[in-house]
Amino acid sequence: MKRGILFQVKNLSVGYFENIIAKDISFNLFPGEIVSLMGPNGSGKSTLLKTLSGLLPLIKGDILLLGKNIKSYSKKDLSKMISLVLTERPPLQYLSVKEVIALGRYPHTSFWGTLKKEDSDYIDDTISLLKLDSLKDRFFEELSDGQKQKVLIARAVVQDTPLIFLDEPTSFLDIPGKIEFFHFLKIFSKQKKKTIIFSSHDWELCLKYSHTLLFFEKGKSVKMATPEDFLLSKEHHSLLVRENFLPEKIKQSSDVYPNINLQIGDLREKNWVIQALKKRDFFPNKKSFEIKKDGDFTLHSEGKLLIESPTLDKIFEKLEES
């Protein structure tokens, strides 16, 4: 079944005034998808997020939200569609943790900003979901950097927007905190059909949890692919993060989807394809398919070759159409 496009970026150039930092950016975002932005500092990741959310004017190109130019949305309407968490800390020194989180509900309230019972319930549920119960009555400014980050993310969650943009959301978290956070993103985006795009330097976790990866190189166009394609493609071989980083081993390809048979000899490549398949739950359950790799990837069904491609993206598109 074909998914509806939520957010479109077409031939975008971003930067400050006429100083272009990143250019030729095009991609689509779908409901329930996790997209990661990776690359060195200063390559344009934060600038892109600020431009996509309307904080910075774009230099060139178009941004469409539900097929409508983002410039045509009022600030209030946009706040119901997009929530943003930046690395900069807002001045919230006189507010408790619960009060900071509650700020996320105000785009949905009346002129007087009065919270209804369903708003309060949503806030309480989010506090429990992110395990912030022990902090809810403390002042925001008393918290550690990692705790503040979780509170600001909780504020974005209660804003209840279909799009959530996060700039370096794990930069102040320890390793267990990062793993817990990415696991939360995976469950939350899937259950609530939220589309999440974030910047990060955590290679392993981005590759494991994101559906799509945009890689920024200074002065060059942005590369976009399924994360596993970055590890399998010769073109992107230099972007390998660690030679010994592999997804969990699965003995049988039938453990992924009973109707998809993998004919891939290289165990490392097969593991990455399995990981990519495990992230997706929109494949058909009536036909049987076979994915082979002998140079390029090929997709077969009922003895017929459906498509041949050097990347997984085209294979997934064909599976999705079936």
XYZ file of N, CA, C and O in Angstrom, residues 8-14 20 22-26 51-52 57-64 69-71:
104
model
N 7.691 17.412 2.087
C 8.539 17.348 0.896
C 9.556 18.490 0.894
O 9.208 19.637 1.178
N 10.773 18.153 0.557
C 11.842 19.138 0.388
C 12.352 19.011 -1.039
O 12.738 17.916 -1.469
N 12.349 20.121 -1.786
C 12.707 20.087 -3.199
C 13.830 21.082 -3.508
O 13.661 22.291 -3.329
N 14.974 20.551 -3.930
C 16.109 21.370 -4.397
C 16.438 22.508 -3.428
O 16.637 23.658 -3.828
N 16.505 22.171 -2.170
C 16.670 23.181 -1.120
C 18.132 23.584 -0.932
O 19.031 22.750 -0.934
N 18.351 24.885 -0.773
C 19.643 25.424 -0.350
C 19.418 26.181 0.953
O 18.484 26.972 1.059
N 20.270 25.923 1.954
C 20.099 26.564 3.261
C 21.377 27.272 3.667
O 22.480 26.929 3.230
N 25.520 30.151 1.418
C 24.945 28.808 1.333
C 25.854 27.816 2.061
O 27.051 27.721 1.792
N 24.570 24.375 2.786
C 24.259 23.084 2.168
C 23.254 23.318 1.042
O 22.372 24.170 1.156
N 23.382 22.551 -0.036
C 22.523 22.796 -1.197
C 22.088 21.475 -1.842
O 22.552 20.395 -1.468
N 21.175 21.620 -2.816
C 20.681 20.471 -3.584
C 20.109 19.386 -2.681
O 20.392 18.195 -2.848
N 19.293 19.799 -1.702
C 18.700 18.853 -0.758
C 17.267 18.557 -1.189
O 16.443 19.468 -1.292
N 16.977 17.285 -1.428
C 15.624 16.869 -1.797
C 15.302 15.561 -1.100
O 16.114 14.618 -1.122
N 15.660 25.713 9.159
C 14.979 26.126 7.925
C 13.693 25.338 7.725
O 12.650 25.898 7.375
N 13.733 24.035 7.967
C 12.552 23.188 7.797
C 11.431 23.577 8.754
O 10.252 23.438 8.427
N 14.800 31.618 6.951
C 14.291 31.627 5.568
C 15.163 30.754 4.680
O 16.387 30.704 4.853
N 14.558 30.043 3.759
C 15.338 29.235 2.823
C 15.957 30.138 1.760
O 15.447 31.221 1.471
N 17.060 29.730 1.210
C 17.738 30.498 0.168
C 17.199 30.124 -1.211
O 17.001 30.975 -2.069
N 16.927 28.846 -1.397
C 16.439 28.373 -2.683
C 15.654 27.088 -2.463
O 15.926 26.335 -1.527
N 14.671 26.826 -3.326
C 13.927 25.578 -3.273
C 12.551 25.719 -2.657
O 12.060 26.838 -2.431
N 11.928 24.592 -2.354
C 10.575 24.576 -1.804
C 10.467 23.572 -0.670
O 11.115 22.515 -0.680
N 9.620 23.917 0.314
C 9.284 23.024 1.416
C 7.768 22.911 1.456
O 7.072 23.917 1.596
N 7.261 21.686 1.317
C 5.821 21.463 1.285
C 5.391 20.608 2.466
O 5.998 19.560 2.734
N 2.747 24.805 0.522
C 3.996 25.502 0.818
C 4.018 25.949 2.277
O 3.058 26.525 2.781
N 5.127 25.674 2.939
C 5.227 25.966 4.369
C 5.082 27.461 4.660
O 4.656 27.856 5.753
N 5.400 28.313 3.672
C 5.287 29.759 3.863
C 3.836 30.200 4.021
O 3.572 31.277 4.575
